[in-house]
Amino acid sequence: MTMSVGWYLRRLSRMGPQEVAGRVADTVRRRRWRATPPDCPNVTGARFTAVLPAGTIAAVPPDAAKRLVAEADLLMDGHAEFFGVVRDDLADPDWWFDPKTGRRAPEGYAFDVPYRSEDAVGDIKQIWEPSRHQYLTQLAAAYALTGDERYAERVAEHLRSWWEANPPLRGVHWLSGIELGIRLMSWVWVRRLLEGWPGAAALFEDNPVARNQIWHHQRWLAAFPSRGSSANNHVIAEDAGQLAAACAFDWFPESARWRTGALRSLERQLRANTYLSGLNRELATEYHGLVLELGLAALAEADAAGVQVPATVRLVLLRMTDALAAVVDNRLRPPRQGDADDGHGLIVDGAGTDRWASLLATGDAVFGRLDWWPTVTGTDVRTPLLAALIKPAEPSVPRPASRPTHFADAGMTILRGPEEIWVRCDGGPHGFLSIAAHAHADALSVEVRHDGVDVLADPGTYCYHGQPEWRQYFRSTLGHNTLQLDGADQSVSGGPFLWTRHAQSRVLTAEGARWSAEHDGYQGSVHRRQVELAADEQELRIVDEVDGPRREARLAFHLGPAITAELAGNQARLTWTRDGEDRSAVLDLPAQLSWQAHRGETEPPLGWYSEGFGRKEPATTLIGTGTTDGTEGFTTVLRFRG
């Protein structure tokens, strides 16, 4: 996917004067660095002192350690999976190769590489992900837990290989600040977890190649921060990685300046990226998790280095943790809202570890759980490691006395009923900043689960680059449980991470089991939706109304992949199995519309569910077509059975 002149003009229109000036300065600096690359200063006497406190490794739960070691053994055999692509070449990886397309990224000056073009580069996410080196933090953690030097030696082999293949400013791995920031965070933890291995110092502080790489990563981040309309989760990753490296690898004349600048920016950007309610402003749950992980990891580095952290940093992370505890369902699954690319801030756990349970466990260890928090029974490696570094502090503000259900600033409402019924209603802003990069055109959509099973599902994300028709589908209005008029999206897309017109939503009611909201995304018409959960009857009622002229309408309900549907007229009988028990529901659909079931269609895409980035599977989507007449609404009723 290459960007046209039109895209650049649309992108430019979403920038302010300050951002434009900053990007012009970036261009000048890139040209200067091409001609005269910066040189790493010569340093002597570098030492690594940011080690784990005694007894930390012994506090790791045995079952979590077992999962991690099993994962590490697969990695040692060269096996890994990235975004649905299974790899068997990780024992000796080609750092520029994309196994999905079979292409290898071109060499050359980093800023000349057309990374958005799959034809020229391959799938850039497939190339970038292994080079975040988070699988190396897993191997290093396996060494720390077992003392088996095979894991440490493999880490050293791969780092030396990567450093040789990717000299500063050469190739695709020097293009994106989020990649550099997360990679620095990984290197800090690799060095920490290899403490005790005889080769650790020779690999890092006594190694001029390593020092050169660490210095250039930090120099790059200081020179090219994400700006203005791009200052979303990327800038958090850049700041967190910069802060971590400047604290743990404080070997350079610039270290104190980099540390101060990164901490100042992190504090400001955490506030800017987070609503006062604690939800992430991108309204994309996976990025809430990423930002929270990065924030906690950065806090751990600052505390370990004895750096004074502004109180607002802890406050934002506390609010984010409480908000996460408030919105998860009874199985600790959060909403599936907005983009998701499986990004993590720090990985030291094996497969089977629940990401959200891990974050709540860390929140409990760092901030203390509230009485209304859901119970976390799973274990993880990361929590005791972070908790050993983060200094405990009493919250400086009151925390919610009961579980919040309505987040007014984010426009999210969670309705809960008996039998573990969970409903998310979306009446919030379209997205964050002028481009709303990770937003979907999903105003007034609903998401319904029964005991953690997706019944009315948010289909997910699936892809970013290279497959524009799939990117468009998964973030379209038709790709969500809401109403589409005249075949158009509520918000107007200007590119894969760019929206040029944003639907404006407004919550009208959020009381008890009732919610209503409206949006103006369809020019000349207002779509209004009411949702009511009758808890005693296990019944959910959805009423859609349109104020405006008669228009073509399509009402979509996407069922989860576990749901089997039998559609007869305007009624669908839904069945599924949970923990060996048969469950069922009846979906009474508006009789004014003509209903059809779609599943696994490709021309155009319709009837799909993406569990994670790069993965999709067929699922049933019910589409009702007809017209609005401005007087009669569309009523949908979902009734759960035993």
XYZ file of C-alpha atoms in Angstrom:
642
model
C 0.000 0.000 0.000
C 1.660 3.211 -1.174
C 0.386 6.671 -0.354
C -0.909 8.899 -3.170
C -0.480 12.648 -3.518
C -4.099 12.959 -2.393
C -3.325 11.088 0.814
C -0.451 13.432 1.614
C -2.702 16.433 1.072
C -5.418 14.946 3.298
C -2.826 14.116 5.937
C -1.404 17.632 5.768
C -4.879 19.081 6.275
C -5.084 17.385 9.688
C -1.893 19.033 10.974
C -1.475 22.323 12.756
C 1.258 24.882 11.980
C 3.493 23.710 14.831
C 3.345 20.104 13.669
C 4.076 21.095 10.079
C 7.107 23.102 11.215
C 8.347 20.179 13.306
C 8.029 17.769 10.396
C 9.909 20.131 8.113
C 12.705 20.255 10.694
C 12.675 16.441 10.834
C 13.149 16.287 7.057
C 16.101 18.636 7.218
C 17.660 16.625 10.028
C 17.261 13.333 8.106
C 19.087 14.814 5.138
C 21.853 16.096 7.381
C 22.240 12.724 9.088
C 22.458 11.014 5.702
C 25.426 13.202 4.814
C 27.066 13.173 8.234
C 25.742 10.499 10.604
C 26.135 11.326 14.318
C 28.931 9.529 16.162
C 28.547 7.748 19.488
C 30.815 9.267 22.144
C 33.537 7.083 23.567
C 32.701 6.126 27.153
C 34.628 4.142 29.732
C 33.708 2.544 33.005
C 30.109 1.788 32.069
C 28.332 -0.382 34.615
C 24.856 -1.836 34.890
C 23.386 -1.392 38.364
C 19.608 -1.587 37.718
C 19.371 -5.185 38.909
C 16.415 -6.945 40.493
C 16.290 -6.972 44.281
C 17.351 -10.201 45.956
C 14.579 -12.760 46.160
C 12.568 -11.407 43.222
C 12.986 -14.445 40.979
C 12.066 -16.761 43.838
C 8.713 -14.942 44.106
C 7.650 -15.996 40.593
C 4.772 -18.514 40.853
C 5.844 -22.015 39.750
C 3.054 -22.461 37.181
C 3.884 -19.112 35.544
C 7.556 -20.096 35.454
C 6.639 -23.439 33.879
C 4.657 -21.737 31.099
C 7.523 -19.366 30.372
C 10.155 -22.104 30.181
C 7.938 -24.124 27.846
C 7.665 -21.067 25.599
C 11.416 -20.505 25.770
C 12.080 -24.080 24.697
C 9.914 -23.593 21.609
C 11.864 -20.444 20.813
C 15.132 -22.314 21.243
C 13.907 -24.776 18.611
C 13.197 -21.835 16.297
C 9.399 -21.946 16.600
C 7.284 -18.828 17.011
C 4.069 -17.298 15.716
C 3.652 -13.664 14.787
C 0.215 -12.421 13.764
C -1.018 -15.816 12.638
C 2.141 -16.714 10.690
C 4.010 -19.700 12.115
C 7.770 -19.474 11.851
C 10.335 -22.238 12.209
C 13.382 -20.110 11.386
C 13.831 -18.206 14.608
C 16.908 -20.148 15.644
C 18.789 -18.111 13.027
C 16.468 -15.347 11.818
C 16.805 -13.156 8.766
C 15.909 -9.809 10.335
C 14.652 -8.283 7.078
C 12.582 -11.202 5.777
C 8.776 -11.375 5.725
C 7.640 -15.029 5.718
C 4.074 -14.019 4.911
C 4.849 -12.616 1.443
C 8.285 -14.158 0.943
C 9.752 -10.707 0.361
C 12.867 -9.207 1.900
C 12.986 -5.514 2.721
C 15.438 -3.465 0.651
C 18.643 -2.145 2.139
C 19.700 1.472 2.167
C 19.244 4.656 4.162
C 16.349 4.072 6.542
C 14.233 7.040 5.548
C 14.352 6.029 1.863
C 12.655 2.668 2.461
C 8.987 2.683 1.273
C 7.791 0.658 4.245
C 4.097 1.184 3.463
C 4.493 -0.678 0.155
C 3.976 -4.409 0.608
C 5.203 -4.969 -2.961
C 8.530 -3.354 -2.154
C 9.053 -4.405 1.457
C 6.622 -7.152 2.392
C 4.325 -7.008 5.408
C 6.175 -4.530 7.596
C 4.498 -5.781 10.789
C 5.891 -9.261 10.151
C 9.386 -7.800 9.764
C 9.197 -5.407 12.686
C 7.685 -7.686 15.329
C 10.613 -10.100 15.949
C 12.931 -7.086 16.078
C 11.090 -5.689 19.068
C 13.144 -8.435 20.777
C 10.383 -9.319 23.175
C 11.011 -12.999 22.495
C 14.551 -12.329 23.757
C 13.139 -11.014 27.044
C 11.342 -14.359 27.317
C 14.579 -16.256 26.754
C 16.415 -14.020 29.223
C 13.667 -14.592 31.790
C 14.017 -18.340 31.249
C 17.714 -18.010 32.060
C 16.927 -16.017 35.207
C 14.453 -18.673 36.344
C 16.512 -21.768 35.513
C 20.161 -20.694 35.343
C 20.419 -22.631 32.070
C 23.073 -20.773 30.073
C 21.718 -22.042 26.742
C 19.028 -19.372 26.942
C 21.537 -16.614 27.671
C 23.854 -17.727 24.894
C 21.004 -17.691 22.369
C 20.060 -14.166 23.460
C 23.639 -13.010 23.004
C 23.897 -14.684 19.604
C 20.741 -12.993 18.348
C 21.597 -9.559 19.693
C 25.005 -9.641 18.061
C 23.400 -10.816 14.829
C 20.823 -8.017 14.913
C 23.364 -5.327 15.729
C 25.553 -6.443 12.829
C 22.658 -6.619 10.336
C 21.111 -3.310 11.400
C 23.762 -0.610 11.810
C 22.386 2.805 12.756
C 20.127 4.426 10.175
C 20.282 1.498 7.749
C 17.090 -0.308 6.789
C 13.515 -0.754 7.986
C 14.250 -1.117 11.694
C 15.291 2.546 11.948
C 12.044 3.957 10.603
C 9.516 4.021 13.421
C 9.956 5.454 16.899
C 7.595 2.969 18.531
C 9.838 0.145 17.318
C 12.965 1.786 18.713
C 11.280 2.572 22.026
C 9.967 -0.936 22.622
C 13.279 -2.435 21.516
C 15.131 -0.325 24.093
C 12.714 -1.497 26.785
C 13.449 -5.090 25.760
C 17.215 -4.539 25.902
C 16.988 -3.093 29.400
C 15.105 -6.158 30.622
C 17.363 -8.559 28.741
C 20.389 -7.081 30.498
C 18.613 -7.138 33.860
C 17.470 -10.748 33.511
C 20.932 -11.884 32.356
C 22.511 -10.538 35.545
C 24.475 -13.448 36.940
C 25.425 -14.802 33.520
C 29.200 -14.416 33.111
C 28.835 -12.940 29.610
C 26.325 -10.204 30.447
C 28.781 -7.329 30.811
C 30.704 -8.347 27.709
C 27.458 -8.342 25.750
C 26.295 -4.918 26.910
C 28.328 -2.343 28.850
C 31.757 -3.619 27.785
C 30.670 -4.010 24.164
C 31.248 -0.909 21.975
C 28.777 -2.241 19.384
C 26.031 -2.484 22.004
C 26.822 0.940 23.393
C 26.747 2.381 19.882
C 23.327 0.854 19.210
C 21.892 2.030 22.537
C 23.218 5.554 22.021
C 21.913 5.796 18.463
C 18.482 4.514 19.489
C 18.235 7.239 22.110
C 19.657 9.909 19.825
C 17.037 8.943 17.191
C 14.168 9.141 19.712
C 15.313 12.540 20.941
C 15.498 13.846 17.364
C 12.292 12.426 15.847
C 9.470 12.306 18.400
C 5.923 11.595 17.243
C 4.285 14.972 16.818
C 0.892 16.606 16.960
C -1.711 14.447 15.240
C 0.550 11.389 15.610
C 1.186 11.771 19.357
C -0.855 8.736 20.371
C 0.396 5.423 21.787
C 3.545 5.779 19.661
C 4.833 8.706 21.693
C 4.214 6.767 24.921
C 6.369 3.913 23.622
C 9.068 6.341 22.540
C 9.122 8.096 25.914
C 8.963 4.870 27.931
C 11.822 3.281 25.997
C 13.905 6.437 26.159
C 13.338 6.788 29.889
C 14.110 3.127 30.543
C 17.373 3.262 28.613
C 18.459 6.605 30.066
C 17.896 5.220 33.572
C 19.365 1.746 33.181
C 22.057 2.533 30.568
C 23.108 5.919 31.973
C 26.542 5.769 30.385
C 26.517 8.739 28.023
C 27.029 12.490 28.361
C 23.450 12.984 27.144
C 21.871 10.447 29.535
C 20.682 12.946 32.135
C 19.186 15.229 29.460
C 17.495 12.333 27.695
C 16.128 11.049 31.004
C 14.733 14.434 32.006
C 13.186 15.055 28.597
C 11.643 11.587 28.372
C 10.122 11.798 31.846
C 8.712 15.257 31.183
C 7.197 14.134 27.896
C 5.885 10.858 29.348
C 4.067 12.700 32.124
C 2.509 15.114 29.651
C 1.586 12.479 27.093
C 0.125 10.036 29.608
C -2.244 12.798 30.697
C -3.013 13.762 27.107
C -3.689 10.157 26.076
C -5.961 9.335 29.024
C -9.408 10.528 30.013
C -9.950 11.527 33.640
C -12.113 8.403 33.913
C -8.978 6.340 33.226
C -9.874 5.075 29.740
C -7.414 5.593 26.910
C -8.450 8.390 24.542
C -7.865 6.311 21.444
C -10.894 4.266 22.530
C -9.072 1.172 21.319
C -8.819 -1.282 24.188
C -5.636 -3.017 23.055
C -3.866 0.337 23.135
C -5.172 0.955 26.645
C -3.325 -2.229 27.564
C -0.184 -1.237 25.659
C -0.004 2.228 27.221
C -0.620 0.836 30.706
C 2.115 -1.781 30.268
C 4.576 0.793 28.977
C 3.704 3.241 31.729
C 4.205 0.666 34.473
C 7.502 -0.497 32.948
C 8.755 3.094 32.678
C 7.740 3.791 36.274
C 9.667 0.704 37.360
C 12.843 1.973 35.659
C 12.584 5.442 37.164
C 11.972 4.060 40.651
C 14.822 1.574 40.288
C 17.161 4.431 39.327
C 15.985 6.664 42.168
C 14.548 9.234 39.736
C 11.781 11.403 41.158
C 8.571 10.740 39.211
C 5.765 13.330 39.075
C 2.747 12.232 41.096
C 0.558 12.567 38.018
C 2.309 9.607 36.381
C 1.224 7.257 39.166
C -2.198 8.867 39.233
C -2.830 8.251 35.520
C -1.629 4.643 35.771
C -3.826 4.121 38.836
C -6.872 5.486 37.017
C -6.127 3.339 33.976
C -5.919 0.246 36.164
C -9.176 1.002 37.980
C -10.873 1.675 34.641
C -9.662 -1.659 33.287
C -11.002 -3.437 36.367
C -14.345 -1.708 35.816
C -14.913 -2.607 32.159
C -13.856 -6.263 31.947
C -16.504 -8.971 31.837
C -16.779 -11.860 34.289
C -13.990 -13.711 32.429
C -11.705 -10.651 32.612
C -12.125 -9.880 28.902
C -12.200 -6.136 28.153
C -14.189 -4.528 25.319
C -13.133 -5.221 21.737
C -13.177 -1.613 20.604
C -11.197 0.137 17.879
C -7.906 -1.101 16.438
C -5.895 -3.925 17.952
C -2.484 -5.133 16.777
C -1.454 -7.373 19.706
C 1.186 -4.859 20.796
C 2.787 -5.347 24.225
C 5.076 -3.148 26.246
C 7.002 -5.895 28.034
C 6.771 -9.673 27.567
C 8.318 -12.049 30.084
C 5.504 -14.621 30.166
C 4.687 -17.729 28.220
C 1.639 -18.653 26.167
C -1.529 -19.130 28.171
C -0.893 -16.171 30.471
C -3.897 -13.839 30.530
C -2.735 -10.361 29.577
C -5.578 -8.565 31.360
C -5.382 -10.681 34.496
C -1.649 -9.949 34.551
C -2.249 -6.198 34.370
C -4.823 -6.361 37.152
C -2.462 -8.463 39.256
C 0.253 -5.838 38.765
C -2.237 -3.116 39.639
C -3.095 -4.974 42.827
C 0.592 -5.304 43.745
C 1.415 -1.667 42.962
C -1.761 0.239 43.896
C -3.861 -2.232 45.878
C -7.147 -3.710 44.688
C -10.537 -2.249 45.545
C -13.366 -4.329 46.993
C -15.345 -4.210 43.753
C -12.471 -5.391 41.556
C -13.026 -8.762 39.880
C -11.093 -11.663 41.318
C -7.864 -12.576 39.549
C -6.901 -16.231 39.913
C -4.242 -16.546 37.196
C -0.524 -16.065 37.752
C 2.226 -14.398 35.755
C 5.954 -13.732 35.754
C 5.810 -10.014 35.040
C 3.918 -8.894 38.145
C 6.547 -9.875 40.756
C 9.323 -8.417 38.569
C 7.657 -5.015 38.184
C 6.400 -4.938 41.762
C 9.950 -5.507 43.013
C 11.105 -2.294 41.306
C 8.119 0.044 41.726
C 8.009 1.929 45.003
C 4.632 1.737 46.750
C 2.823 5.037 47.220
C -0.528 5.970 48.710
C -3.027 7.262 46.134
C -3.361 11.038 46.345
C -7.009 11.070 45.183
C -10.136 9.123 46.117
C -10.798 5.974 44.104
C -14.262 4.735 43.019
C -16.228 3.319 45.941
C -18.203 1.034 43.620
C -17.720 -0.360 40.151
C -18.225 2.399 37.544
C -20.635 1.606 34.732
C -20.654 4.842 32.764
C -17.545 6.663 31.582
C -19.010 9.992 30.501
C -15.845 11.483 28.977
C -15.220 8.363 26.872
C -18.899 7.803 26.104
C -18.707 4.154 27.175
C -21.399 2.445 29.231
C -21.303 -1.124 30.531
C -24.631 -2.791 31.339
C -24.531 -5.955 33.441
C -27.220 -8.497 34.174
C -27.676 -11.946 35.691
C -26.109 -15.035 34.148
C -23.016 -12.972 33.415
C -24.662 -10.816 30.738
C -22.315 -7.987 29.715
C -23.185 -5.195 27.270
C -20.961 -2.378 25.997
C -22.655 0.677 24.503
C -20.591 3.153 22.460
C -21.591 6.811 22.442
C -18.149 8.369 22.664
C -15.907 10.450 20.402
C -14.843 8.972 17.087
C -11.210 8.742 18.164
C -8.151 10.610 19.392
C -6.512 13.632 17.797
C -7.323 15.018 14.377
C -6.583 11.824 12.441
C -8.237 9.378 14.921
C -5.752 6.815 13.561
C -7.011 3.757 15.417
C -10.732 4.539 15.427
C -13.464 2.526 13.732
C -16.683 3.927 12.255
C -18.663 2.292 15.051
C -20.787 5.043 16.619
C -23.664 3.663 18.734
C -22.455 0.101 18.289
C -23.138 -2.502 20.947
C -21.153 -5.523 22.071
C -22.928 -8.297 23.990
C -21.441 -11.296 25.829
C -22.898 -14.107 27.867
C -20.477 -15.606 30.402
C -17.572 -14.248 28.364
C -18.795 -15.604 25.003
C -19.226 -13.069 22.195
C -22.889 -13.124 21.181
C -23.119 -9.767 19.398
C -19.453 -9.280 18.631
C -17.111 -6.520 17.613
C -15.373 -8.275 14.686
C -11.914 -6.846 15.483
C -9.135 -5.461 13.262
C -7.281 -8.207 11.330
C -4.789 -6.069 9.371
C -3.221 -2.642 8.873
C -1.102 -2.616 5.703
C -1.191 -4.414 2.383
C -4.851 -5.499 2.230
C -6.893 -2.297 1.874
C -10.218 -4.022 1.256
C -9.920 -5.955 4.538
C -8.646 -2.926 6.430
C -11.663 -0.989 5.199
C -14.147 -3.728 6.103
C -13.030 -4.314 9.670
C -13.180 -0.623 10.540
C -16.335 0.172 8.544
C -19.792 0.942 9.898
C -21.166 -2.216 8.278
C -18.457 -4.136 10.143
C -20.042 -3.230 13.509
C -23.308 -3.742 15.333
C -24.917 -0.484 14.295
C -26.979 1.147 11.528
C -25.616 2.135 8.131
C -27.425 4.607 5.852
C -27.077 4.867 2.078
C -24.144 2.454 2.069
C -21.825 5.012 3.672
C -19.657 5.019 6.773
C -20.608 7.402 9.585
C -17.099 8.891 9.490
C -15.073 9.497 6.341
C -11.786 7.652 5.875
C -8.854 9.367 4.204
C -6.461 6.425 4.485
C -5.672 3.355 6.588
C -4.863 5.480 9.671
C -6.647 8.705 8.768
C -10.216 9.954 9.152
C -11.062 13.273 7.495
C -14.562 13.692 8.966
C -15.573 12.407 12.401
C -19.102 11.523 13.458
C -20.069 13.429 16.604
C -21.855 11.307 19.204
C -23.774 12.353 22.285
C -25.010 10.188 25.149
C -28.561 11.124 26.101
C -29.273 8.652 28.906
C -27.085 6.390 31.010
C -29.108 5.365 34.026
C -29.244 1.929 35.556
C -30.018 -0.583 32.822
C -30.971 2.033 30.196
C -28.777 3.858 27.720
C -29.453 6.075 24.713
C -27.286 8.165 22.409
C -27.242 9.796 18.991
C -24.748 10.793 16.313
C -24.675 13.114 13.305
C -22.418 11.097 11.015
C -25.039 10.860 8.277
C -25.360 14.392 7.004
C -28.984 15.473 7.002
C -30.033 12.708 9.398
C -29.513 11.845 13.052
C -29.228 8.226 14.152
C -30.539 7.661 17.678
C -30.316 4.367 19.571
C -31.841 3.206 22.845
C -30.637 0.108 24.693
C -32.330 -1.421 27.727
C -31.355 -4.545 29.647
C -34.280 -6.161 31.466
C -32.230 -8.055 33.996
C -35.037 -10.137 35.478
C -36.076 -11.406 32.043
C -32.550 -11.717 30.611
C -33.693 -9.563 27.716
C -31.900 -6.858 25.776
C -33.961 -4.397 23.735
C -32.383 -2.157 21.078
C -34.384 0.560 19.312
C -32.921 2.474 16.357
C -34.508 5.683 15.087
C -33.500 8.038 12.280
C -34.533 11.678 12.157
C -34.386 12.881 8.589
C -35.500 12.030 5.052
C -36.167 8.503 3.814
C -32.876 6.682 3.252
C -31.596 3.218 2.432
C -30.752 1.391 5.639
C -28.703 -1.643 6.579
C -28.739 -2.852 10.186
C -25.926 -5.255 11.090
C -25.553 -7.762 13.909
C -22.263 -9.664 13.975
C -22.326 -12.919 15.908
C -19.308 -14.357 17.651
C -17.509 -17.337 16.059
C -18.880 -19.714 18.705
C -22.487 -18.863 17.815
C -24.565 -20.997 15.444
C -27.539 -19.147 13.972
C -30.737 -20.387 12.312
C -32.476 -17.502 10.578
C -36.171 -17.811 9.776
C -37.778 -14.624 8.534
C -36.972 -11.959 11.078
C -36.058 -14.306 13.913
C -32.692 -15.949 14.549
C -32.192 -18.811 17.000
C -28.706 -18.721 18.461
C -26.946 -21.682 20.099
C -23.473 -22.219 21.547
C -21.629 -24.263 24.140
C -19.800 -22.937 27.183
C -17.792 -25.246 29.452
C -19.644 -28.245 28.064
C -23.075 -26.718 28.658
C -25.476 -25.856 25.838
C -26.662 -22.245 25.783
C -29.175 -20.486 23.548
C -30.875 -17.195 22.768
C -33.488 -15.827 20.400
C -32.888 -12.684 18.379
C -36.090 -11.003 17.206
C -35.132 -8.655 14.385
C -37.044 -5.642 13.000
C -39.834 -6.896 10.721
C -39.621 -3.810 8.481
C -36.258 -5.005 7.170
C -35.418 -7.958 4.944
C -32.895 -10.212 6.696
C -30.094 -12.364 5.346
C -27.267 -14.291 6.977
C -23.734 -13.861 5.629
C -20.711 -15.937 6.527
C -17.131 -15.910 5.273
C -17.828 -13.886 2.119
C -14.944 -12.232 0.302
C -16.375 -10.157 -2.562
C -16.909 -7.907 -0.724
C -15.764 -9.081 2.732
C -18.668 -9.824 5.089
C -19.141 -12.287 7.927
C -15.736 -12.429 9.614
C -14.258 -12.296 13.106
C -10.633 -11.503 13.957
C -9.483 -12.893 17.294
C -6.100 -11.211 16.900
C -3.964 -9.312 14.454
C -3.337 -11.243 11.223
C -5.974 -13.853 12.073
C -9.554 -14.115 10.860
C -12.254 -16.784 10.767
C -15.768 -16.977 9.337
C -18.603 -15.887 11.610
C -22.261 -15.211 10.945
C -23.401 -11.668 10.255
C -27.103 -10.830 10.042
C -27.917 -7.908 7.743
C -31.336 -6.297 7.517
C -32.024 -4.060 4.505
C -34.815 -1.593 3.898
C -35.567 2.094 4.237
C -36.187 4.576 7.005
C -39.382 6.599 6.974
C -38.707 8.998 9.836
C -41.643 7.786 11.932
C -41.135 4.167 12.909
C -38.015 2.862 14.577
C -36.341 -0.514 14.247
C -36.707 -2.673 17.370
C -34.426 -5.636 18.063
C -34.887 -7.927 21.068
C -32.310 -10.455 22.282
C -33.665 -13.018 24.766
C -31.325 -15.403 26.545
C -32.436 -18.943 27.422
C -31.093 -21.480 29.854
